[in-house]
Amino acid sequence: FLAIIISNSIKGRLGMFLKVSDIINLPVINLTSGQQVAIVKNLVLDASKDSVLGVICGENKFLPWEKIVSLGQDAVMVETETDDLDELWEELKLPLEAPLFLPEQMLGVPVITKSGKTIGSLGEIIINNETGLIQDYEVSDGLIKDLVAGRNTISINQIVTYGEDTIVINEV
């Protein structure tokens, strides 16, 4: 019983971690009406702040992180003051310019140490659902190695450079 209480308090303090792939296709639900107002199509990430800038819910529908009440494993929750849903959306100009990026621009990019050793390719981005901060990155070393040994995880503080062609990290 004591272990359950401790576990819940840690979970509450740290938040829950979600993979970007788990967030895409989540419904966006308005807390005021209970209505589904959109579906998450993509995320916009900010490499300079290691955070989620917001989610793209369709053409001309960008939902900034500040307007998200909560991000759960089953839905993104928003709240409007009125029945006018237009107050949720902001304009987003595509294509994005650095330091902003879409996850698919980074997934599959080689991850290389400062000494020049390739450790794999970026396989997944892990987000803290309460803060919107990028928590970790999963690095794939190929399907067979991923299945046998699992994926490596690198933390944000290991990143030296986000490049178009590679991600450079400190030695592992």
XYZ file of N, CA, C and O in Angstrom:
688
model
N 0.833 -1.199 0.000
C 0.000 0.000 0.000
C 0.867 1.248 0.000
O 0.627 2.172 -0.750
N 1.906 1.273 0.816
C 2.812 2.420 0.884
C 3.506 2.641 -0.458
O 3.653 3.765 -0.904
N 3.878 1.553 -1.125
C 4.551 1.675 -2.429
C 3.637 2.336 -3.458
O 4.091 3.112 -4.284
N 2.353 2.058 -3.401
C 1.405 2.666 -4.335
C 1.322 4.165 -4.108
O 1.338 4.942 -5.045
N 1.271 4.607 -2.882
C 1.207 6.036 -2.559
C 2.466 6.748 -3.044
O 2.400 7.786 -3.679
N 3.620 6.159 -2.795
C 4.875 6.766 -3.242
C 4.908 6.830 -4.764
O 5.242 7.844 -5.345
N 4.526 5.746 -5.407
C 4.521 5.704 -6.864
C 3.610 6.782 -7.456
O 3.991 7.470 -8.392
N 2.431 6.956 -6.914
C 1.499 7.963 -7.417
C 2.016 9.370 -7.199
O 1.830 10.239 -8.030
N 2.676 9.630 -6.073
C 3.174 10.983 -5.831
C 4.316 11.317 -6.796
O 4.434 12.432 -7.248
N 5.146 10.345 -7.115
C 6.228 10.585 -8.077
C 5.637 10.829 -9.452
O 6.018 11.747 -10.150
N 4.670 10.024 -9.837
C 4.020 10.204 -11.135
C 3.387 11.590 -11.218
O 3.510 12.270 -12.216
N 2.711 12.028 -10.160
C 2.067 13.330 -10.156
C 3.058 14.471 -10.221
O 2.819 15.479 -10.858
N 4.202 14.306 -9.578
C 5.193 15.376 -9.535
C 5.947 15.482 -10.851
O 6.245 16.558 -11.330
N 6.245 14.365 -11.454
C 7.047 14.362 -12.674
C 6.218 14.417 -13.945
O 6.729 14.713 -14.999
N 4.964 14.099 -13.862
C 4.136 14.029 -15.050
C 4.270 12.671 -15.700
O 4.939 11.773 -15.209
N 3.620 12.535 -16.805
C 3.657 11.292 -17.552
C 4.415 11.579 -18.845
O 4.346 12.675 -19.381
N 5.110 10.590 -19.331
C 5.872 10.783 -20.551
C 5.178 10.078 -21.698
O 4.800 8.924 -21.585
N 5.001 10.799 -22.796
C 4.339 10.265 -23.980
C 5.266 10.371 -25.177
O 5.967 11.372 -25.346
N 5.216 9.348 -26.022
C 5.966 9.404 -27.270
C 5.171 10.245 -28.259
O 3.936 10.235 -28.246
N 5.876 10.960 -29.110
C 5.216 11.768 -30.134
C 4.257 10.908 -30.948
O 3.140 11.323 -31.251
N 4.671 9.692 -31.277
C 3.808 8.814 -32.084
C 2.505 8.468 -31.357
O 1.504 8.163 -32.007
N 2.501 8.529 -30.028
C 1.275 8.266 -29.256
C 0.358 9.489 -29.199
O -0.829 9.357 -28.910
N 0.913 10.660 -29.444
C 0.120 11.899 -29.378
C -0.591 12.154 -30.711
O -1.731 12.620 -30.737
N 0.082 11.821 -31.806
C -0.518 12.018 -33.127
C -1.762 11.139 -33.246
O -1.756 9.988 -32.830
N -2.818 11.721 -33.747
C -4.140 11.099 -33.925
C -4.996 11.095 -32.656
O -6.082 10.512 -32.670
N -4.533 11.742 -31.582
C -5.397 11.873 -30.405
C -6.514 12.867 -30.711
O -6.301 13.855 -31.418
N -7.706 12.645 -30.152
C -8.773 13.637 -30.307
C -8.494 14.852 -29.431
O -7.888 14.740 -28.372
N -8.935 16.019 -29.905
C -8.878 17.254 -29.113
C -10.304 17.496 -28.632
O -11.224 17.647 -29.433
N -10.486 17.509 -27.307
C -11.807 17.603 -26.699
C -11.954 18.940 -25.979
O -11.076 19.340 -25.211
N -13.072 19.616 -26.209
C -13.391 20.878 -25.538
C -14.041 20.547 -24.192
O -15.104 19.917 -24.149
N -13.414 20.946 -23.102
C -13.952 20.687 -21.762
C -15.285 21.382 -21.529
O -16.113 20.904 -20.758
N -15.502 22.513 -22.179
C -16.733 23.281 -21.985
C -17.947 22.540 -22.535
O -18.976 22.463 -21.883
N -17.799 21.947 -23.727
C -18.941 21.304 -24.379
C -18.862 19.784 -24.399
O -19.860 19.117 -24.675
N -17.679 19.223 -24.155
C -17.491 17.794 -24.281
C -17.382 17.346 -25.725
O -17.320 16.157 -26.024
N -17.316 18.295 -26.630
C -17.282 18.023 -28.063
C -15.844 17.794 -28.534
O -14.923 18.491 -28.120
N -15.683 16.824 -29.439
C -14.396 16.657 -30.108
C -14.297 17.738 -31.165
O -15.149 17.836 -32.045
N -13.250 18.558 -31.075
C -13.132 19.698 -31.985
C -12.078 19.488 -33.072
O -12.044 20.239 -34.044
N -11.234 18.484 -32.896
C -10.181 18.241 -33.888
C -9.474 16.935 -33.550
O -9.777 16.289 -32.539
N -8.506 16.602 -34.402
C -7.619 15.461 -34.169
C -6.193 15.966 -34.378
O -5.925 16.727 -35.310
N -5.278 15.553 -33.504
C -3.879 15.955 -33.627
C -3.285 15.286 -34.858
O -3.301 14.065 -34.986
N -2.782 16.106 -35.775
C -2.146 15.611 -36.996
C -0.621 15.627 -36.889
O 0.061 14.828 -37.518
N -0.095 16.569 -36.088
C 1.345 16.690 -35.953
C 1.662 17.582 -34.767
O 0.763 18.221 -34.216
N 2.909 17.627 -34.380
C 3.380 18.517 -33.328
C 4.414 19.459 -33.915
O 5.105 19.102 -34.873
N 4.526 20.639 -33.340
C 5.599 21.565 -33.690
C 6.504 21.639 -32.475
O 6.044 21.958 -31.365
N 7.772 21.319 -32.678
C 8.747 21.307 -31.593
C 9.719 22.460 -31.774
O 10.002 22.880 -32.885
N 10.209 22.964 -30.647
C 11.153 24.084 -30.644
C 12.477 23.587 -30.083
O 12.595 23.337 -28.877
N 13.461 23.403 -30.946
C 14.762 22.880 -30.530
C 15.491 23.836 -29.593
O 16.259 23.399 -28.745
N 15.248 25.141 -29.703
C 15.948 26.094 -28.845
C 15.452 26.034 -27.399
O 16.165 26.401 -26.476
N 14.220 25.571 -27.204
C 13.649 25.464 -25.855
C 13.398 24.017 -25.454
O 12.881 23.764 -24.365
N 13.730 23.085 -26.335
C 13.487 21.652 -26.099
C 12.068 21.414 -25.623
O 11.824 20.756 -24.608
N 11.112 21.966 -26.374
C 9.721 21.883 -25.943
C 8.755 21.800 -27.117
O 9.121 22.028 -28.265
N 7.502 21.483 -26.763
C 6.421 21.481 -27.735
C 5.911 22.909 -27.860
O 5.549 23.527 -26.861
N 5.886 23.434 -29.070
C 5.324 24.762 -29.311
C 3.803 24.666 -29.412
O 3.080 25.559 -28.988
N 3.325 23.542 -29.959
C 1.894 23.331 -30.094
C 1.620 22.141 -30.988
O 2.542 21.409 -31.359
N 0.336 21.949 -31.306
C -0.045 20.826 -32.159
C -0.784 21.340 -33.391
O -1.480 22.350 -33.338
N -0.590 20.637 -34.483
C -1.296 20.938 -35.722
C -2.488 19.988 -35.798
O -2.335 18.780 -35.636
N -3.662 20.572 -36.014
C -4.888 19.773 -36.029
C -5.564 19.788 -37.386
O -6.728 19.420 -37.505
N -4.888 20.217 -38.387
C -5.452 20.282 -39.726
C -4.998 21.548 -40.396
O -4.235 22.334 -39.832
N -5.459 21.747 -41.609
C -5.067 22.932 -42.352
C -5.523 24.192 -41.622
O -6.689 24.329 -41.266
N -4.597 25.092 -41.373
C -4.861 26.356 -40.675
C -5.385 26.168 -39.259
O -6.065 27.040 -38.728
N -5.095 25.046 -38.646
C -5.495 24.822 -37.257
C -4.260 24.471 -36.442
O -3.867 23.309 -36.340
N -3.660 25.492 -35.856
C -2.508 25.308 -34.977
C -2.952 25.647 -33.563
O -3.472 26.733 -33.310
N -2.778 24.717 -32.650
C -3.165 24.888 -31.259
C -1.903 25.067 -30.419
O -1.146 24.118 -30.215
N -1.639 26.295 -29.927
C -0.440 26.533 -29.130
C -0.489 25.757 -27.805
O -1.564 25.525 -27.253
N 0.678 25.382 -27.300
C 0.772 24.627 -26.048
C 0.038 25.341 -24.908
O -0.617 24.702 -24.092
N 0.104 26.669 -24.873
C -0.508 27.428 -23.782
C -2.027 27.254 -23.725
O -2.644 27.484 -22.692
N -2.640 26.864 -24.827
C -4.097 26.696 -24.863
C -4.528 25.259 -24.559
O -5.716 24.962 -24.530
N -3.556 24.391 -24.334
C -3.859 23.006 -23.976
C -4.004 22.921 -22.460
O -3.086 23.267 -21.723
N -5.173 22.488 -22.005
C -5.424 22.353 -20.571
C -4.699 21.130 -20.035
O -4.066 21.162 -18.988
N -4.799 20.020 -20.762
C -4.069 18.819 -20.372
C -3.856 17.932 -21.596
O -4.615 17.973 -22.562
N -2.787 17.161 -21.506
C -2.434 16.213 -22.554
C -2.379 14.855 -21.889
O -1.506 14.593 -21.060
N -3.337 13.995 -22.210
C -3.386 12.668 -21.621
C -3.081 11.610 -22.654
O -2.930 11.892 -23.839
N -3.030 10.376 -22.199
C -2.714 9.298 -23.130
C -3.847 9.008 -24.098
O -3.641 8.386 -25.132
N -5.067 9.517 -23.801
C -6.207 9.243 -24.668
C -6.802 10.473 -25.342
O -7.625 10.327 -26.249
N -6.436 11.683 -24.907
C -7.021 12.897 -25.507
C -6.217 14.128 -25.120
O -5.526 14.151 -24.109
N -6.364 15.158 -25.954
C -5.848 16.493 -25.660
C -7.063 17.322 -25.241
O -8.058 17.369 -25.960
N -6.986 17.951 -24.070
C -8.124 18.691 -23.541
C -7.874 20.196 -23.661
O -6.793 20.688 -23.326
N -8.899 20.900 -24.180
C -8.854 22.360 -24.314
C -10.126 22.927 -23.692
O -11.063 22.189 -23.399
N -10.137 24.238 -23.505
C -11.335 24.872 -22.951
C -11.515 26.235 -23.600
O -10.550 26.984 -23.746
N -12.744 26.523 -24.003
C -13.039 27.810 -24.621
C -13.962 28.602 -23.709
O -14.761 28.038 -22.963
N -13.825 29.923 -23.766
C -14.681 30.806 -22.976
C -16.088 30.881 -23.570
O -17.057 31.058 -22.870
N -16.162 30.741 -24.881
C -17.448 30.845 -25.586
C -17.614 29.628 -26.484
O -16.770 28.724 -26.484
N -18.665 29.615 -27.266
C -18.865 28.538 -28.229
C -18.045 28.741 -29.499
O -18.034 27.885 -30.379
N -17.340 29.870 -29.591
C -16.543 30.183 -30.773
C -15.215 29.430 -30.704
O -14.320 29.801 -29.952
N -15.097 28.370 -31.486
C -13.882 27.562 -31.477
C -12.711 28.251 -32.164
O -11.568 27.835 -32.003
N -12.979 29.303 -32.915
C -11.903 30.020 -33.608
C -10.892 30.612 -32.626
O -9.745 30.854 -32.998
N -11.304 30.818 -31.373
C -10.381 31.385 -30.387
C -9.260 30.401 -30.017
O -8.248 30.808 -29.466
N -9.431 29.129 -30.351
C -8.398 28.127 -30.057
C -7.223 28.205 -31.018
O -6.086 28.015 -30.628
N -7.515 28.455 -32.279
C -6.522 28.279 -33.332
C -5.707 29.538 -33.591
O -6.212 30.641 -33.540
N -4.433 29.337 -33.906
C -3.558 30.431 -34.316
C -2.955 30.078 -35.666
O -2.974 28.923 -36.083
N -2.402 31.079 -36.316
C -1.795 30.877 -37.630
C -0.391 30.312 -37.469
O 0.357 30.699 -36.574
N -0.069 29.381 -38.331
C 1.270 28.806 -38.356
C 1.747 28.824 -39.797
O 1.071 28.306 -40.683
N 2.897 29.438 -40.015
C 3.421 29.536 -41.374
C 4.354 28.366 -41.654
O 5.308 28.124 -40.915
N 4.025 27.643 -42.711
C 4.851 26.527 -43.143
C 5.560 26.905 -44.428
O 5.026 27.676 -45.203
N 6.735 26.433 -44.742
C 7.512 25.501 -43.940
C 8.121 26.184 -42.718
O 8.355 27.396 -42.715
N 8.356 25.388 -41.694
C 8.939 25.909 -40.457
C 10.407 26.230 -40.668
O 11.094 25.580 -41.450
N 10.874 27.223 -39.932
C 12.291 27.571 -39.975
C 12.910 27.265 -38.626
O 12.258 27.383 -37.592
N 14.180 26.840 -38.649
C 14.894 26.515 -37.412
C 14.791 27.694 -36.445
O 14.799 28.840 -36.886
N 14.598 27.443 -35.171
C 14.737 26.171 -34.464
C 13.450 25.348 -34.388
O 13.404 24.352 -33.685
N 12.400 25.752 -35.105
C 11.156 24.990 -35.078
C 11.244 23.819 -36.053
O 11.830 23.940 -37.120
N 10.654 22.678 -35.658
C 10.662 21.530 -36.560
C 9.487 20.611 -36.271
O 8.907 20.635 -35.185
N 9.127 19.834 -37.282
C 8.135 18.778 -37.140
C 8.888 17.495 -36.810
O 10.010 17.297 -37.288
N 8.308 16.622 -36.001
C 9.033 15.398 -35.620
C 9.570 14.599 -36.801
O 10.699 14.107 -36.751
N 8.792 14.486 -37.888
C 9.266 13.656 -39.008
C 10.515 14.229 -39.674
O 11.214 13.534 -40.389
N 10.812 15.514 -39.421
C 12.044 16.085 -39.965
C 13.268 15.550 -39.227
O 14.364 15.603 -39.755
N 13.067 15.037 -38.014
C 14.186 14.552 -37.212
C 14.241 13.025 -37.131
O 15.317 12.453 -36.992
N 13.094 12.369 -37.192
C 13.082 10.910 -37.060
C 13.868 10.283 -38.200
O 13.715 10.652 -39.354
N 14.730 9.356 -37.849
C 15.576 8.694 -38.835
C 16.918 9.371 -39.055
O 17.792 8.816 -39.722
N 17.100 10.564 -38.484
C 18.370 11.291 -38.640
C 19.449 10.584 -37.807
O 19.199 10.175 -36.673
N 20.651 10.401 -38.364
C 21.721 9.742 -37.609
C 22.089 10.515 -36.338
O 22.095 11.744 -36.328
N 22.370 9.772 -35.272
C 22.840 10.338 -34.011
C 24.311 9.960 -33.888
O 24.662 8.776 -33.900
N 25.169 10.986 -33.806
C 26.618 10.792 -33.843
C 27.236 11.455 -32.620
O 26.841 12.556 -32.226
N 28.223 10.795 -32.022
C 28.931 11.383 -30.879
C 29.926 12.434 -31.373
O 30.273 12.470 -32.556
N 30.394 13.264 -30.441
C 31.380 14.295 -30.796
C 32.654 13.691 -31.365
O 33.358 14.331 -32.131
N 32.940 12.446 -31.005
C 34.146 11.801 -31.532
C 33.914 11.166 -32.902
O 34.831 10.591 -33.482
N 32.685 11.253 -33.423
C 32.409 10.773 -34.766
C 31.834 9.371 -34.854
O 31.743 8.817 -35.941
N 31.405 8.780 -33.743
C 30.834 7.429 -33.767
C 29.315 7.505 -33.901
O 28.647 8.158 -33.102
N 28.773 6.837 -34.905
C 27.323 6.776 -35.082
C 26.757 5.754 -34.100
O 27.195 4.601 -34.089
N 25.775 6.164 -33.301
C 25.169 5.232 -32.337
C 23.800 4.749 -32.788
O 23.181 3.918 -32.133
N 23.315 5.281 -33.900
C 22.020 4.869 -34.428
C 21.314 6.043 -35.079
O 21.940 7.051 -35.418
N 20.003 5.906 -35.221
C 19.216 7.000 -35.779
C 18.091 7.343 -34.818
O 17.650 6.489 -34.031
N 17.632 8.582 -34.879
C 16.576 9.020 -33.974
C 15.307 8.236 -34.277
O 14.806 8.249 -35.397
N 14.795 7.533 -33.268
C 13.637 6.681 -33.461
C 12.352 7.228 -32.871
O 11.273 6.939 -33.355
N 12.463 8.023 -31.804
C 11.260 8.534 -31.137
C 11.629 9.717 -30.259
O 12.755 9.835 -29.801
N 10.654 10.606 -30.064
C 10.815 11.776 -29.205
C 9.831 11.614 -28.052
O 8.654 11.329 -28.274
N 10.309 11.784 -26.829
C 9.487 11.580 -25.638
C 9.225 12.924 -24.973
O 10.149 13.694 -24.701
N 7.930 13.194 -24.716
C 7.466 14.487 -24.206
C 6.912 14.326 -22.792
O 6.214 13.360 -22.506
N 7.173 15.304 -21.916
C 6.516 15.365 -20.614
C 5.143 15.988 -20.829
O 5.045 17.115 -21.317
N 4.088 15.262 -20.490
C 2.735 15.719 -20.818
C 2.291 16.928 -20.002
O 1.367 17.623 -20.387
N 2.915 17.204 -18.868
C 2.512 18.350 -18.043
C 3.248 19.631 -18.413
O 2.678 20.711 -18.377
N 4.514 19.497 -18.777
C 5.325 20.689 -19.043
C 5.475 20.984 -20.533
O 5.830 22.097 -20.901
N 5.270 19.964 -21.370
C 5.490 20.130 -22.805
C 6.962 20.092 -23.180
O 7.319 20.339 -24.326
N 7.820 19.757 -22.229
C 9.247 19.693 -22.521
C 9.606 18.355 -23.147
O 9.035 17.318 -22.800
N 10.554 18.402 -24.075
C 11.103 17.167 -24.610
C 11.926 16.559 -23.490
O 12.815 17.208 -22.931
N 11.607 15.328 -23.140
C 12.269 14.666 -22.016
C 13.500 13.892 -22.478
O 14.564 14.020 -21.919
N 13.309 13.053 -23.498
C 14.368 12.178 -23.980
C 14.154 11.910 -25.461
O 13.099 12.210 -26.024
N 15.148 11.280 -26.042
C 15.057 10.764 -27.397
C 15.395 9.278 -27.358
O 16.298 8.874 -26.622
N 14.677 8.487 -28.128
C 15.033 7.088 -28.293
C 15.848 6.970 -29.566
O 15.494 7.549 -30.595
N 16.934 6.208 -29.480
C 17.807 6.009 -30.623
C 17.712 4.560 -31.059
O 17.899 3.643 -30.252
N 17.403 4.362 -32.326
C 17.285 3.022 -32.891
C 18.622 2.588 -33.470
O 19.305 3.372 -34.134
N 18.958 1.343 -33.208
C 20.188 0.784 -33.760
C 19.856 -0.338 -34.744
O 20.595 -1.288 -34.892
N 18.659 -0.233 -35.355
C 18.204 -1.250 -36.294
C 17.160 -2.144 -35.642
O 17.167 -2.344 -34.431
N 16.265 -2.671 -36.438
C 15.124 -3.433 -35.933
C 15.542 -4.631 -35.079
O 15.024 -4.827 -33.981
N 16.491 -5.420 -35.550
C 16.901 -6.623 -34.813
C 17.505 -6.243 -33.465
O 17.117 -6.778 -32.422
N 18.430 -5.292 -33.460
C 19.047 -4.871 -32.187
C 18.017 -4.234 -31.267
O 18.066 -4.412 -30.056
N 17.069 -3.462 -31.829
C 16.006 -2.859 -31.008
C 15.180 -3.944 -30.335
O 14.832 -3.836 -29.155
N 14.839 -4.996 -31.083
C 14.034 -6.080 -30.520
C 14.795 -6.883 -29.471
O 14.237 -7.266 -28.444
N 16.075 -7.128 -29.706
C 16.874 -7.942 -28.783
C 17.283 -7.156 -27.547
O 17.104 -7.612 -26.419
N 17.819 -5.951 -27.752
C 18.392 -5.197 -26.630
C 17.581 -3.967 -26.235
O 17.870 -3.342 -25.223
N 16.571 -3.609 -27.021
C 15.826 -2.383 -26.742
C 16.535 -1.181 -27.332
O 17.672 -1.270 -27.790
N 15.844 -0.084 -27.321
C 16.429 1.153 -27.857
C 17.211 1.886 -26.780
O 16.865 1.831 -25.601
N 18.251 2.591 -27.211
C 18.987 3.467 -26.302
C 18.195 4.747 -26.107
O 17.488 5.194 -27.006
N 18.326 5.337 -24.948
C 17.685 6.614 -24.672
C 18.764 7.643 -24.397
O 19.706 7.379 -23.655
N 18.636 8.807 -25.034
C 19.553 9.906 -24.738
C 18.735 11.058 -24.171
O 17.615 11.299 -24.587
N 19.318 11.717 -23.194
C 18.605 12.835 -22.567
C 18.931 14.136 -23.283
O 19.907 14.229 -24.029
N 18.113 15.110 -23.034
C 18.278 16.426 -23.656
C 19.666 17.011 -23.396
O 20.272 17.594 -24.287
N 20.171 16.847 -22.177
C 21.461 17.475 -21.858
C 22.640 16.816 -22.565
O 23.747 17.317 -22.505
N 22.423 15.697 -23.276
C 23.488 15.075 -24.058
C 23.607 15.693 -25.456
O 24.610 15.498 -26.135
N 22.580 16.428 -25.884
C 22.567 16.998 -27.236
C 23.544 18.164 -27.324
O 23.519 19.077 -26.510
N 24.404 18.119 -28.330
C 25.326 19.215 -28.606
C 24.741 20.088 -29.715
O 24.700 21.300 -29.607
N 24.265 19.443 -30.796
C 23.753 20.160 -31.958
C 22.623 19.379 -32.620
O 22.729 18.167 -32.792
N 21.566 20.113 -32.974
C 20.538 19.571 -33.855
C 20.886 20.065 -35.247
O 20.853 21.257 -35.506
N 21.213 19.172 -36.139
C 21.511 19.586 -37.498
C 20.488 19.032 -38.469
O 19.706 18.151 -38.122
N 20.511 19.555 -39.680
C 19.606 19.043 -40.716
C 19.917 17.598 -41.045
O 19.027 16.811 -41.333
N 21.197 17.264 -41.008
C 21.630 15.932 -41.435
C 21.994 14.994 -40.288
O 22.037 13.783 -40.475
N 22.312 15.532 -39.124
C 22.703 14.708 -37.981
C 22.341 15.399 -36.668
O 22.146 16.618 -36.632
N 22.287 14.587 -35.630
C 22.216 15.108 -34.271
C 23.540 14.717 -33.621
O 23.929 13.546 -33.653
N 24.231 15.689 -33.072
C 25.510 15.429 -32.427
C 25.300 15.431 -30.918
O 24.648 16.334 -30.382
N 25.839 14.403 -30.264
C 25.689 14.282 -28.799
C 27.063 14.143 -28.143
O 28.048 13.808 -28.814
N 27.108 14.400 -26.840
C 28.299 14.125 -26.069
C 28.511 12.611 -26.027
O 27.583 11.845 -26.290
N 29.683 12.193 -25.662
C 29.993 10.760 -25.589
C 29.019 10.062 -24.661
O 28.629 10.601 -23.634
N 28.654 8.837 -25.039
C 27.694 8.054 -24.254
C 28.419 7.325 -23.155
O 29.476 6.828 -23.310
